[in-house]
């Protein structure tokens, strides 16, 4: 469906507009999983696996850099380097008038645009035949529902989607709320202490020591 090209934003940017940093991190982890760049470990941890994929974007690259050591998805959301990457991701969105003051929340126009994209690109009925871009866009727009359908084992192993009956509406389990409701993690990341960044590097630690690898669900 080539929806990412049509929309004009990367999947993690779409997710940031719809669900804040937890949604953006979720989409980045899915992208890394599809590339085989992360492994799952005990207690819902993830870590880098193998060499860095070529052509990795800055946001996904920062998330991968943070996985030199095993971390959970929730820990990633609060990592200083990821919070800085989120702040940088907001800049073009704010310049386009999609984020407003005082907390750089999505504007009414941004919320309407996300809803328009969601209606234009409904949740796929099946996962067979979807490209990686299709999968990322579905997760960015539909949250837990897409994770359960397209990447059920990875989502459950990492805590990206909670077990049980899916909730009504668009939801990200990592964000603990509805997709369009901004949580404390978002406001914290606006004014928090960034600390020292490590930059974007090409070398990563080997695996988590246990658990399944990335690249297939």
CSV table of C-alpha atoms in Angstrom, one decimal:
chain,number,residue,atom,x,y,z
A,1,UNK,CA,0.0,0.0,0.0
A,2,UNK,CA,3.1,2.3,0.2
A,3,UNK,CA,1.3,4.3,2.9
A,4,UNK,CA,4.5,5.7,4.4
A,5,UNK,CA,5.4,7.4,1.1
A,6,UNK,CA,1.9,8.8,0.8
A,7,UNK,CA,1.8,10.2,4.4
A,8,UNK,CA,5.3,11.7,4.1
A,9,UNK,CA,6.4,10.9,7.7
A,10,UNK,CA,8.4,8.0,9.0
A,11,UNK,CA,6.4,5.4,11.0
A,12,UNK,CA,8.0,6.4,14.3
A,13,UNK,CA,7.0,10.0,13.6
A,14,UNK,CA,3.4,9.0,13.0
A,15,UNK,CA,3.4,7.0,16.2
A,16,UNK,CA,4.9,9.9,18.1
A,17,UNK,CA,1.9,12.1,17.0
A,18,UNK,CA,-0.6,9.4,17.8
A,19,UNK,CA,0.8,8.0,21.1
A,20,UNK,CA,3.9,9.9,22.3
A,21,UNK,CA,7.4,8.4,23.0
A,22,UNK,CA,6.1,5.0,24.1
A,23,UNK,CA,4.5,4.5,20.7
A,24,UNK,CA,7.6,5.8,18.8
A,25,UNK,CA,9.8,3.4,20.8
A,26,UNK,CA,7.5,0.5,20.1
A,27,UNK,CA,7.6,1.2,16.3
A,28,UNK,CA,11.4,1.5,16.4
A,29,UNK,CA,11.7,-1.8,18.2
A,30,UNK,CA,9.4,-3.5,15.6
A,31,UNK,CA,11.6,-2.0,12.8
A,32,UNK,CA,14.7,-3.4,14.5
A,33,UNK,CA,13.0,-6.8,15.0
A,34,UNK,CA,12.0,-7.0,11.4
A,35,UNK,CA,15.7,-6.3,10.4
A,36,UNK,CA,16.9,-9.0,12.8
A,37,UNK,CA,18.8,-6.4,14.8
A,38,UNK,CA,17.4,-7.2,18.3
A,39,UNK,CA,17.0,-10.3,20.4
A,40,UNK,CA,14.6,-10.9,23.2
A,41,UNK,CA,15.8,-12.1,26.6
A,42,UNK,CA,14.5,-12.9,30.0
A,43,UNK,CA,12.1,-10.6,31.9
A,44,UNK,CA,11.0,-8.9,28.7
A,45,UNK,CA,14.4,-7.5,27.9
A,46,UNK,CA,15.8,-6.7,24.5
A,47,UNK,CA,19.4,-6.3,23.3
A,48,UNK,CA,21.3,-5.7,20.0
A,49,UNK,CA,22.0,-8.7,17.9
A,50,UNK,CA,24.7,-8.9,15.2
A,51,UNK,CA,26.1,-6.0,13.1
A,52,UNK,CA,24.1,-2.8,12.6
A,53,UNK,CA,21.8,-3.0,9.5
A,54,UNK,CA,22.8,-0.7,6.7
A,55,UNK,CA,20.7,2.5,6.2
A,56,UNK,CA,19.3,2.6,9.7
A,57,UNK,CA,17.6,5.9,10.5
A,58,UNK,CA,18.8,8.1,13.4
A,59,UNK,CA,15.9,7.3,15.7
A,60,UNK,CA,16.1,3.6,15.3
A,61,UNK,CA,19.9,3.8,15.4
A,62,UNK,CA,19.7,5.5,18.8
A,63,UNK,CA,17.4,2.9,20.2
A,64,UNK,CA,19.7,0.2,18.9
A,65,UNK,CA,22.7,1.9,20.5
A,66,UNK,CA,21.0,1.9,23.9
A,67,UNK,CA,20.7,-1.9,23.7
A,68,UNK,CA,24.4,-2.6,24.2
A,69,UNK,CA,23.0,-4.0,27.5
A,70,UNK,CA,19.6,-5.7,28.0
A,71,UNK,CA,16.8,-3.2,28.7
A,72,UNK,CA,13.0,-3.4,28.7
A,73,UNK,CA,10.9,-1.3,26.4
A,74,UNK,CA,9.8,0.8,29.3
A,75,UNK,CA,13.4,1.4,30.3
A,76,UNK,CA,14.2,2.5,26.7
A,77,UNK,CA,11.4,5.1,26.8
A,78,UNK,CA,13.2,6.7,29.9
A,79,UNK,CA,16.7,6.4,28.6
A,80,UNK,CA,18.4,9.8,28.2
A,81,UNK,CA,19.6,9.1,24.7
A,82,UNK,CA,16.1,8.0,23.6
A,83,UNK,CA,14.5,11.1,25.2
A,84,UNK,CA,17.0,13.3,23.3
A,85,UNK,CA,16.2,11.5,20.1
A,86,UNK,CA,12.5,12.1,20.8
A,87,UNK,CA,13.1,15.8,21.2
A,88,UNK,CA,15.0,15.9,17.9
A,89,UNK,CA,12.1,14.0,16.2
A,90,UNK,CA,9.6,16.6,17.4
A,91,UNK,CA,11.4,19.5,15.7
A,92,UNK,CA,10.1,19.0,12.1
A,93,UNK,CA,6.7,18.1,13.5
A,94,UNK,CA,6.6,21.3,15.5
A,95,UNK,CA,7.8,23.3,12.5
A,96,UNK,CA,4.9,21.9,10.5
A,97,UNK,CA,2.5,23.1,13.2
A,98,UNK,CA,1.6,19.5,14.3
A,99,UNK,CA,2.8,20.1,17.9
A,100,UNK,CA,1.8,23.0,20.1
A,101,UNK,CA,2.7,24.6,23.4
A,102,UNK,CA,3.0,24.4,26.3
A,103,UNK,CA,4.0,20.7,26.3
A,104,UNK,CA,4.4,20.1,22.6
A,105,UNK,CA,1.3,18.1,22.5
A,106,UNK,CA,-0.3,17.3,19.1
A,107,UNK,CA,-2.5,20.0,17.8
A,108,UNK,CA,-6.2,19.4,16.9
A,109,UNK,CA,-5.1,19.3,13.3
A,110,UNK,CA,-2.5,16.7,14.0
A,111,UNK,CA,-5.0,14.5,15.8
A,112,UNK,CA,-7.4,14.8,12.9
A,113,UNK,CA,-4.6,13.9,10.4
A,114,UNK,CA,-3.7,10.8,12.4
A,115,UNK,CA,-7.3,9.7,12.4
A,116,UNK,CA,-7.6,10.4,8.7
A,117,UNK,CA,-4.5,8.2,8.1
A,118,UNK,CA,-6.0,5.5,10.4
A,119,UNK,CA,-9.2,5.4,8.4
A,120,UNK,CA,-7.3,5.5,5.1
A,121,UNK,CA,-5.1,2.6,6.1
A,122,UNK,CA,-7.3,0.3,8.2
A,123,UNK,CA,-5.9,-2.7,10.2
A,124,UNK,CA,-5.0,-5.5,7.7
A,125,UNK,CA,-7.2,-8.5,7.9
A,126,UNK,CA,-4.2,-10.9,7.7
A,127,UNK,CA,-0.4,-10.6,7.9
A,128,UNK,CA,0.3,-12.7,4.8
A,129,UNK,CA,1.8,-10.6,2.0
A,130,UNK,CA,2.5,-7.5,4.0
A,131,UNK,CA,5.8,-5.7,3.4
A,132,UNK,CA,7.9,-4.5,6.4
A,133,UNK,CA,6.7,-0.9,5.6
A,134,UNK,CA,3.1,-2.1,5.7
A,135,UNK,CA,3.7,-3.7,9.1
A,136,UNK,CA,5.4,-0.7,10.6
A,137,UNK,CA,2.6,1.6,9.4
A,138,UNK,CA,-0.1,-0.7,10.8
A,139,UNK,CA,1.7,-0.7,14.2
A,140,UNK,CA,2.2,3.1,14.1
A,141,UNK,CA,-1.5,3.7,13.4
A,142,UNK,CA,-3.3,0.8,15.2
A,143,UNK,CA,-1.1,0.0,18.2
A,144,UNK,CA,-1.8,-3.2,20.2
A,145,UNK,CA,-4.3,-4.5,17.6
A,146,UNK,CA,-1.6,-4.6,14.9
A,147,UNK,CA,1.0,-6.0,17.3
A,148,UNK,CA,-1.4,-8.9,18.2
A,149,UNK,CA,-2.2,-9.7,14.6
A,150,UNK,CA,1.2,-9.2,12.9
A,151,UNK,CA,3.8,-9.8,15.6
A,152,UNK,CA,2.1,-11.7,18.5
A,153,UNK,CA,5.0,-13.6,19.9
A,154,UNK,CA,7.5,-10.7,19.8
A,155,UNK,CA,4.9,-8.3,21.3
A,156,UNK,CA,4.2,-10.7,24.2
A,157,UNK,CA,7.8,-11.5,24.9
A,158,UNK,CA,8.7,-7.9,25.1
A,159,UNK,CA,5.6,-6.6,26.8
A,160,UNK,CA,4.8,-4.3,23.9
A,161,UNK,CA,1.2,-5.8,23.9
A,162,UNK,CA,-0.4,-7.0,27.1
A,163,UNK,CA,-2.0,-10.5,27.1
A,164,UNK,CA,-5.7,-10.9,27.3
A,165,UNK,CA,-8.6,-9.5,25.4
A,166,UNK,CA,-7.8,-6.5,23.3
A,167,UNK,CA,-9.1,-3.2,24.7
A,168,UNK,CA,-11.6,-1.1,22.7
A,169,UNK,CA,-10.1,1.7,20.7
A,170,UNK,CA,-6.5,2.2,19.6
A,171,UNK,CA,-4.1,1.4,22.5
A,172,UNK,CA,-0.4,0.9,23.1
A,173,UNK,CA,0.3,-1.3,26.2
A,174,UNK,CA,3.7,0.4,26.6
A,175,UNK,CA,1.9,3.7,26.9
A,176,UNK,CA,-0.6,2.4,29.5
A,177,UNK,CA,-3.4,4.4,27.9
A,178,UNK,CA,-5.3,5.3,24.7
A,179,UNK,CA,-3.3,6.2,21.7
A,180,UNK,CA,-4.3,9.8,21.7
A,181,UNK,CA,-3.9,10.5,25.4
A,182,UNK,CA,-0.5,11.9,26.4
A,183,UNK,CA,1.1,10.3,29.4
A,184,UNK,CA,3.6,11.4,32.1
A,185,UNK,CA,6.6,10.0,30.1
A,186,UNK,CA,5.9,12.5,27.3
A,187,UNK,CA,5.8,15.6,29.5
A,188,UNK,CA,8.9,14.3,31.4
A,189,UNK,CA,10.8,14.0,28.1
A,190,UNK,CA,10.1,17.6,27.3
A,191,UNK,CA,11.7,19.1,30.4
A,192,UNK,CA,13.9,16.2,31.7
A,193,UNK,CA,17.6,16.1,32.3
A,194,UNK,CA,19.1,14.7,29.2
A,195,UNK,CA,22.4,13.7,30.6
A,196,UNK,CA,25.4,12.7,28.4
A,197,UNK,CA,24.7,11.0,25.1
A,198,UNK,CA,26.8,8.2,23.7
A,199,UNK,CA,26.2,9.0,20.0
A,200,UNK,CA,25.3,6.6,17.2
A,201,UNK,CA,27.8,3.7,16.8
A,202,UNK,CA,28.1,0.6,14.7
A,203,UNK,CA,29.3,-2.0,17.2
A,204,UNK,CA,26.8,-3.8,19.5
A,205,UNK,CA,26.9,-6.5,22.2
A,206,UNK,CA,26.1,-10.1,21.3
A,207,UNK,CA,22.6,-11.1,22.2
A,208,UNK,CA,20.8,-11.2,25.5
A,209,UNK,CA,22.1,-14.6,26.5
A,210,UNK,CA,18.7,-16.3,26.0
A,211,UNK,CA,15.4,-15.9,24.2
A,212,UNK,CA,14.6,-15.8,20.6
A,213,UNK,CA,16.3,-13.7,18.0
A,214,UNK,CA,14.7,-11.0,15.8
A,215,UNK,CA,13.6,-11.0,12.2
A,216,UNK,CA,10.6,-13.3,12.4
A,217,UNK,CA,7.7,-13.7,14.7
